[in-house]
Amino acid sequence: MLTVVHQGVGYPLMWTFLDKKGNSKTDERMNLLNRFEREFPEVEIAYLCGDREFIGKPWLTYLLLTPMIPFRLRIRETDLIGDGGKQLSAKTVFAHLRPGQKEILNSRRWVWGRLVYVSALRLEDGELLILISPDSAEAAISDYANRWGIETLFGMFKTRGFCLESTHFTDSERLSKLLALMALAMCWAIKVGEWLHSHTPLKVKKHGRREKSLFRYGLDYLRSVVNDLDIKHRQFLECLQFLSCT
C-alpha cells in the first residue's frame, strides 16, 4: 500500500492485493510506484519511507534511477555497512550509541551495493533505528517518524475502526473495492471529527494527547446518527456535506 501522510495519518492512494503470505517483492513495489507516477505525473515526492522489509540492491537501484525518488529506508542491524574495503554490521557500527543518542556517518557508505548516507538512533528500549537515504541524512530520522502514519491507518481499518480482519471476503477484486469504500469512510469520519472538535473540543489527558482521535470522534458520531436516522435526519444531512468534499 502506498499512502500520503498528513497530520500523522496515512491516507491510502494505491494498493495491490498479493496472492501470497509475507512481504512484497521488488517488482511488485516498483509496479505500484510506476502506477503512481502515471496517475500523478506532476506530483513531487518529498521522500518515501519504508520499514526493514523494503530493502535490497534491486530496490535501491530502482529508487536511485533518474528521476531519483528520495527515500528514508530502515535497514536491519545485521545489514552490512561498507567503508572502502571494510564491511561491518550496522549493529557493530553503532554499538556505542546509548538510548536517545543518534549519529550520522560523515560520508556515504556502501549498503546493498549502493552508496547512501547512513544515520542511526538508539531507541529507549535499546533497539537501533538505522536509516539510509540518498541525500544528506540530517533530517532522515525526523522524516522517518512520519512512517507511523501508515500504522495509524491500519489501526483505523482494523481493530480501532472498521474491523477489516472480520471480513469474509477472499476475492481480491471485492477486497479492493471494500478498501476503497473504507478509505472514503475514513476520510469522512476524520472530516466530521474535525468539525465536532471545532465546536466541542476533545479533552486533553495528562499525557498530552486527546481522549480520542478525531477519526474515532467522527466515527462514533456517525454511528450514533445512522443508528437513529429517523430522529437525527438533520444531523445526517449536516454530515453529508463533509462526504461531498472528501
mmCIF file of C-alpha atoms in Angstrom:
data_model
loop_
_atom_site.group_PDB
_atom_site.id
_atom_site.type_symbol
_atom_site.label_atom_id
_atom_site.label_comp_id
_atom_site.label_asym_id
_atom_site.label_seq_id
_atom_site.Cartn_x
_atom_site.Cartn_y
_atom_site.Cartn_z
ATOM 1 C CA MET A 1 0.000 0.000 0.000
ATOM 2 C CA LEU A 2 1.159 3.500 -0.872
ATOM 3 C CA THR A 3 -0.105 6.329 1.328
ATOM 4 C CA VAL A 4 0.460 10.042 1.730
ATOM 5 C CA VAL A 5 0.889 11.110 5.347
ATOM 6 C CA HIS A 6 -0.934 14.206 6.581
ATOM 7 C CA GLN A 7 -1.044 15.262 10.228
ATOM 8 C CA GLY A 8 0.056 11.841 11.414
ATOM 9 C CA VAL A 9 -2.394 9.791 9.343
ATOM 10 C CA GLY A 10 -1.587 7.804 6.216
ATOM 11 C CA TYR A 11 -4.229 8.339 3.527
ATOM 12 C CA PRO A 12 -4.305 5.431 1.036
ATOM 13 C CA LEU A 13 -3.548 6.293 -2.571
ATOM 14 C CA MET A 14 -2.901 2.936 -4.224
ATOM 15 C CA TRP A 15 -2.663 -0.681 -3.200
ATOM 16 C CA THR A 16 -2.197 -4.152 -4.598
ATOM 17 C CA PHE A 17 -3.528 -7.372 -3.114
ATOM 18 C CA LEU A 18 -0.974 -10.182 -3.222
ATOM 19 C CA ASP A 19 -1.903 -13.823 -3.713
ATOM 20 C CA LYS A 20 0.588 -14.968 -1.072
ATOM 21 C CA LYS A 21 1.661 -14.552 2.516
ATOM 22 C CA GLY A 22 4.649 -12.471 3.571
ATOM 23 C CA ASN A 23 6.237 -9.369 2.104
ATOM 24 C CA SER A 24 6.009 -7.837 -1.332
ATOM 25 C CA LYS A 25 8.755 -8.364 -3.896
ATOM 26 C CA THR A 26 10.771 -5.583 -5.503
ATOM 27 C CA ASP A 27 8.929 -5.788 -8.828
ATOM 28 C CA GLU A 28 5.574 -5.527 -7.049
ATOM 29 C CA ARG A 29 6.686 -2.362 -5.258
ATOM 30 C CA MET A 30 8.101 -0.970 -8.484
ATOM 31 C CA ASN A 31 4.802 -1.581 -10.258
ATOM 32 C CA LEU A 32 2.946 0.269 -7.511
ATOM 33 C CA LEU A 33 5.218 3.323 -7.761
ATOM 34 C CA ASN A 34 5.058 3.236 -11.560
ATOM 35 C CA ARG A 35 1.259 3.350 -11.326
ATOM 36 C CA PHE A 36 1.523 6.327 -9.010
ATOM 37 C CA GLU A 37 3.803 8.207 -11.395
ATOM 38 C CA ARG A 38 1.438 7.560 -14.307
ATOM 39 C CA GLU A 39 -1.577 8.813 -12.358
ATOM 40 C CA PHE A 40 0.190 11.790 -10.730
ATOM 41 C CA PRO A 41 2.938 12.826 -13.181
ATOM 42 C CA GLU A 42 3.229 16.362 -11.787
ATOM 43 C CA VAL A 43 3.475 15.400 -8.114
ATOM 44 C CA GLU A 44 6.866 15.798 -6.477
ATOM 45 C CA ILE A 45 7.656 13.139 -3.868
ATOM 46 C CA ALA A 46 9.287 14.676 -0.791
ATOM 47 C CA TYR A 47 10.568 11.278 0.330
ATOM 48 C CA LEU A 48 9.488 7.647 0.521
ATOM 49 C CA CYS A 49 9.561 5.817 3.862
ATOM 50 C CA GLY A 50 9.751 2.065 4.237
ATOM 51 C CA ASP A 51 10.368 -0.398 7.047
ATOM 52 C CA ARG A 52 13.029 -3.114 7.215
ATOM 53 C CA GLU A 53 11.349 -5.496 4.795
ATOM 54 C CA PHE A 54 11.664 -2.985 1.931
ATOM 55 C CA ILE A 55 15.373 -3.357 1.236
ATOM 56 C CA GLY A 56 17.814 -4.924 -1.223
ATOM 57 C CA LYS A 57 20.043 -3.898 -4.135
ATOM 58 C CA PRO A 58 17.360 -4.053 -6.892
ATOM 59 C CA TRP A 59 15.024 -1.874 -4.823
ATOM 60 C CA LEU A 60 17.734 0.686 -4.061
ATOM 61 C CA THR A 61 18.803 0.710 -7.700
ATOM 62 C CA TYR A 62 15.252 1.454 -8.802
ATOM 63 C CA LEU A 63 14.857 4.323 -6.302
ATOM 64 C CA LEU A 64 18.198 5.844 -7.273
ATOM 65 C CA LEU A 65 17.474 5.833 -11.006
ATOM 66 C CA THR A 66 16.669 9.107 -12.769
ATOM 67 C CA PRO A 67 14.346 10.590 -11.800
ATOM 68 C CA MET A 68 15.509 9.640 -8.330
ATOM 69 C CA ILE A 69 12.884 9.049 -5.661
ATOM 70 C CA PRO A 70 14.197 10.375 -2.308
ATOM 71 C CA PHE A 71 13.865 7.776 0.430
ATOM 72 C CA ARG A 72 14.257 7.159 4.142
ATOM 73 C CA LEU A 73 14.527 3.380 4.449
ATOM 74 C CA ARG A 74 15.141 1.467 7.637
ATOM 75 C CA ILE A 75 17.703 -1.324 7.469
ATOM 76 C CA ARG A 76 18.333 -4.236 9.817
ATOM 77 C CA GLU A 77 21.027 -4.351 12.464
ATOM 78 C CA THR A 78 22.556 -7.306 10.623
ATOM 79 C CA ASP A 79 22.877 -5.466 7.308
ATOM 80 C CA LEU A 80 26.442 -4.616 6.288
ATOM 81 C CA ILE A 81 27.805 -1.079 6.020
ATOM 82 C CA GLY A 82 30.926 -0.693 3.878
ATOM 83 C CA ASP A 83 33.626 1.970 4.027
ATOM 84 C CA GLY A 84 36.156 1.250 1.310
ATOM 85 C CA GLY A 85 37.117 -2.402 1.551
ATOM 86 C CA LYS A 86 35.874 -2.878 5.126
ATOM 87 C CA GLN A 87 32.371 -4.054 5.975
ATOM 88 C CA LEU A 88 30.768 -4.173 9.392
ATOM 89 C CA SER A 89 27.259 -4.940 10.531
ATOM 90 C CA ALA A 90 25.120 -1.908 11.333
ATOM 91 C CA LYS A 91 24.846 -3.205 14.886
ATOM 92 C CA THR A 92 28.640 -3.066 15.250
ATOM 93 C CA VAL A 93 28.991 0.365 13.638
ATOM 94 C CA PHE A 94 26.522 1.941 16.064
ATOM 95 C CA ALA A 95 27.212 -0.261 19.100
ATOM 96 C CA HIS A 96 28.444 2.738 21.129
ATOM 97 C CA LEU A 97 25.140 4.607 20.999
ATOM 98 C CA ARG A 98 23.143 4.837 24.211
ATOM 99 C CA PRO A 99 19.344 5.251 24.440
ATOM 100 C CA GLY A 100 18.369 8.616 22.998
ATOM 101 C CA GLN A 101 21.682 9.138 21.203
ATOM 102 C CA LYS A 102 21.921 9.426 17.425
ATOM 103 C CA GLU A 103 24.723 9.574 14.898
ATOM 104 C CA ILE A 104 25.056 10.461 11.233
ATOM 105 C CA LEU A 105 28.032 8.948 9.435
ATOM 106 C CA ASN A 106 30.147 11.698 7.882
ATOM 107 C CA SER A 107 30.164 10.368 4.326
ATOM 108 C CA ARG A 108 28.240 7.992 2.101
ATOM 109 C CA ARG A 109 28.760 4.284 2.729
ATOM 110 C CA TRP A 110 28.093 1.110 0.775
ATOM 111 C CA VAL A 111 24.819 -0.588 1.701
ATOM 112 C CA TRP A 112 23.291 -3.252 -0.506
ATOM 113 C CA GLY A 113 25.759 -2.382 -3.261
ATOM 114 C CA ARG A 114 24.865 1.311 -3.400
ATOM 115 C CA LEU A 115 26.378 4.460 -1.887
ATOM 116 C CA VAL A 116 23.992 6.053 0.608
ATOM 117 C CA TYR A 117 24.057 8.179 3.733
ATOM 118 C CA VAL A 118 23.514 6.317 6.996
ATOM 119 C CA SER A 119 22.100 7.595 10.286
ATOM 120 C CA ALA A 120 21.051 5.837 13.472
ATOM 121 C CA LEU A 121 19.178 6.414 16.713
ATOM 122 C CA ARG A 122 19.264 4.206 19.790
ATOM 123 C CA LEU A 123 15.657 3.889 20.914
ATOM 124 C CA GLU A 124 14.671 3.913 24.573
ATOM 125 C CA ASP A 125 14.104 0.149 24.537
ATOM 126 C CA GLY A 126 17.675 -0.389 23.327
ATOM 127 C CA GLU A 127 16.796 -1.213 19.720
ATOM 128 C CA LEU A 128 18.584 0.582 16.901
ATOM 129 C CA LEU A 129 16.746 2.622 14.302
ATOM 130 C CA ILE A 130 19.124 2.680 11.315
ATOM 131 C CA LEU A 131 18.211 4.618 8.190
ATOM 132 C CA ILE A 132 19.668 5.045 4.730
ATOM 133 C CA SER A 133 18.981 7.986 2.422
ATOM 134 C CA PRO A 134 20.362 9.188 -0.921
ATOM 135 C CA ASP A 135 20.985 12.750 0.206
ATOM 136 C CA SER A 136 22.096 14.443 3.419
ATOM 137 C CA ALA A 137 20.818 12.487 6.409
ATOM 138 C CA GLU A 138 20.363 15.473 8.732
ATOM 139 C CA ALA A 139 16.567 15.164 8.769
ATOM 140 C CA ALA A 140 16.263 11.457 7.968
ATOM 141 C CA ILE A 141 15.331 10.354 11.487
ATOM 142 C CA SER A 142 12.673 13.035 11.985
ATOM 143 C CA ASP A 143 11.364 12.405 8.462
ATOM 144 C CA TYR A 144 11.090 8.681 9.103
ATOM 145 C CA ALA A 145 8.841 9.309 12.096
ATOM 146 C CA ASN A 146 6.086 10.093 9.578
ATOM 147 C CA ARG A 147 6.080 6.424 8.537
ATOM 148 C CA TRP A 148 3.978 5.720 11.618
ATOM 149 C CA GLY A 149 1.070 7.286 9.743
ATOM 150 C CA ILE A 150 0.506 4.043 7.843
ATOM 151 C CA GLU A 151 0.300 2.119 11.140
ATOM 152 C CA THR A 152 -2.308 4.639 12.289
ATOM 153 C CA LEU A 153 -4.210 3.968 9.070
ATOM 154 C CA PHE A 154 -4.096 0.208 9.582
ATOM 155 C CA GLY A 155 -5.396 0.684 13.137
ATOM 156 C CA MET A 156 -8.381 2.610 11.760
ATOM 157 C CA PHE A 157 -9.036 -0.063 9.172
ATOM 158 C CA LYS A 158 -8.767 -2.865 11.712
ATOM 159 C CA THR A 159 -9.376 -3.093 15.457
ATOM 160 C CA ARG A 160 -9.723 0.637 16.196
ATOM 161 C CA GLY A 161 -12.232 1.257 13.448
ATOM 162 C CA PHE A 162 -13.717 -0.838 10.667
ATOM 163 C CA CYS A 163 -12.569 -4.333 11.747
ATOM 164 C CA LEU A 164 -11.338 -5.293 8.285
ATOM 165 C CA GLU A 165 -9.933 -8.541 9.672
ATOM 166 C CA SER A 166 -13.510 -9.734 10.298
ATOM 167 C CA THR A 167 -14.488 -9.691 6.628
ATOM 168 C CA HIS A 168 -15.251 -12.977 4.901
ATOM 169 C CA PHE A 169 -14.214 -11.642 1.500
ATOM 170 C CA THR A 170 -11.447 -13.599 -0.196
ATOM 171 C CA ASP A 171 -11.714 -12.332 -3.771
ATOM 172 C CA SER A 172 -9.055 -9.672 -4.386
ATOM 173 C CA GLU A 173 -11.330 -7.501 -6.539
ATOM 174 C CA ARG A 174 -14.024 -7.408 -3.869
ATOM 175 C CA LEU A 175 -11.439 -6.695 -1.189
ATOM 176 C CA SER A 176 -10.015 -3.850 -3.250
ATOM 177 C CA LYS A 177 -13.473 -2.288 -3.639
ATOM 178 C CA LEU A 178 -14.076 -2.704 0.103
ATOM 179 C CA LEU A 179 -10.782 -0.981 0.811
ATOM 180 C CA ALA A 180 -11.753 1.931 -1.435
ATOM 181 C CA LEU A 181 -15.039 2.348 0.443
ATOM 182 C CA MET A 182 -13.202 2.204 3.760
ATOM 183 C CA ALA A 183 -10.779 4.875 2.577
ATOM 184 C CA LEU A 184 -13.709 7.183 1.783
ATOM 185 C CA ALA A 185 -15.396 6.363 5.094
ATOM 186 C CA MET A 186 -12.176 7.075 6.975
ATOM 187 C CA CYS A 187 -11.832 10.495 5.331
ATOM 188 C CA TRP A 188 -15.487 11.213 6.098
ATOM 189 C CA ALA A 189 -15.086 10.276 9.758
ATOM 190 C CA ILE A 190 -11.971 12.455 10.120
ATOM 191 C CA LYS A 191 -13.721 15.427 8.493
ATOM 192 C CA VAL A 192 -16.690 15.028 10.840
ATOM 193 C CA GLY A 193 -14.337 14.633 13.793
ATOM 194 C CA GLU A 194 -12.547 17.874 12.903
ATOM 195 C CA TRP A 195 -15.895 19.652 12.647
ATOM 196 C CA LEU A 196 -17.061 18.311 16.021
ATOM 197 C CA HIS A 197 -13.732 19.211 17.635
ATOM 198 C CA SER A 198 -14.050 22.814 16.403
ATOM 199 C CA HIS A 199 -17.394 23.102 18.220
ATOM 200 C CA THR A 200 -16.855 20.801 21.224
ATOM 201 C CA PRO A 201 -13.116 20.294 21.706
ATOM 202 C CA LEU A 202 -11.925 16.918 22.912
ATOM 203 C CA LYS A 203 -10.393 16.853 26.373
ATOM 204 C CA VAL A 204 -6.636 16.532 26.617
ATOM 205 C CA LYS A 205 -5.404 13.919 29.101
ATOM 206 C CA LYS A 206 -2.394 14.176 31.407
ATOM 207 C CA HIS A 207 -0.114 12.503 28.861
ATOM 208 C CA GLY A 208 -0.815 15.406 26.483
ATOM 209 C CA ARG A 209 -2.955 13.515 23.963
ATOM 210 C CA ARG A 210 -6.649 13.885 23.246
ATOM 211 C CA GLU A 211 -9.041 11.478 24.931
ATOM 212 C CA LYS A 212 -9.805 10.005 21.497
ATOM 213 C CA SER A 213 -8.644 10.568 17.945
ATOM 214 C CA LEU A 214 -10.502 12.827 15.526
ATOM 215 C CA PHE A 215 -11.242 9.719 13.476
ATOM 216 C CA ARG A 216 -12.859 7.987 16.451
ATOM 217 C CA TYR A 217 -14.713 11.148 17.419
ATOM 218 C CA GLY A 218 -16.242 11.402 13.964
ATOM 219 C CA LEU A 219 -16.865 7.669 13.561
ATOM 220 C CA ASP A 220 -18.712 7.401 16.888
ATOM 221 C CA TYR A 221 -20.871 10.374 15.964
ATOM 222 C CA LEU A 222 -21.680 8.980 12.509
ATOM 223 C CA ARG A 223 -22.676 5.658 14.067
ATOM 224 C CA SER A 224 -24.993 7.373 16.532
ATOM 225 C CA VAL A 225 -26.601 9.361 13.729
ATOM 226 C CA VAL A 226 -27.101 6.390 11.400
ATOM 227 C CA ASN A 227 -28.485 4.213 14.205
ATOM 228 C CA ASP A 228 -31.175 6.834 14.921
ATOM 229 C CA LEU A 229 -31.695 8.195 11.440
ATOM 230 C CA ASP A 230 -35.410 8.852 11.937
ATOM 231 C CA ILE A 231 -34.804 11.375 14.703
ATOM 232 C CA LYS A 232 -31.355 12.591 13.572
ATOM 233 C CA HIS A 233 -32.120 13.338 9.949
ATOM 234 C CA ARG A 234 -30.858 16.922 10.224
ATOM 235 C CA GLN A 235 -27.541 15.794 11.709
ATOM 236 C CA PHE A 236 -27.164 13.255 8.904
ATOM 237 C CA LEU A 237 -27.627 15.976 6.266
ATOM 238 C CA GLU A 238 -25.001 18.076 8.051
ATOM 239 C CA CYS A 239 -22.550 15.166 7.902
ATOM 240 C CA LEU A 240 -23.251 14.562 4.224
ATOM 241 C CA GLN A 241 -21.692 17.914 3.331
ATOM 242 C CA PHE A 242 -18.333 16.585 4.552
ATOM 243 C CA LEU A 243 -18.666 13.431 2.467
ATOM 244 C CA SER A 244 -19.116 15.536 -0.666
ATOM 245 C CA CYS A 245 -15.753 17.268 -0.143
ATOM 246 C CA THR A 246 -13.599 14.239 0.797
#
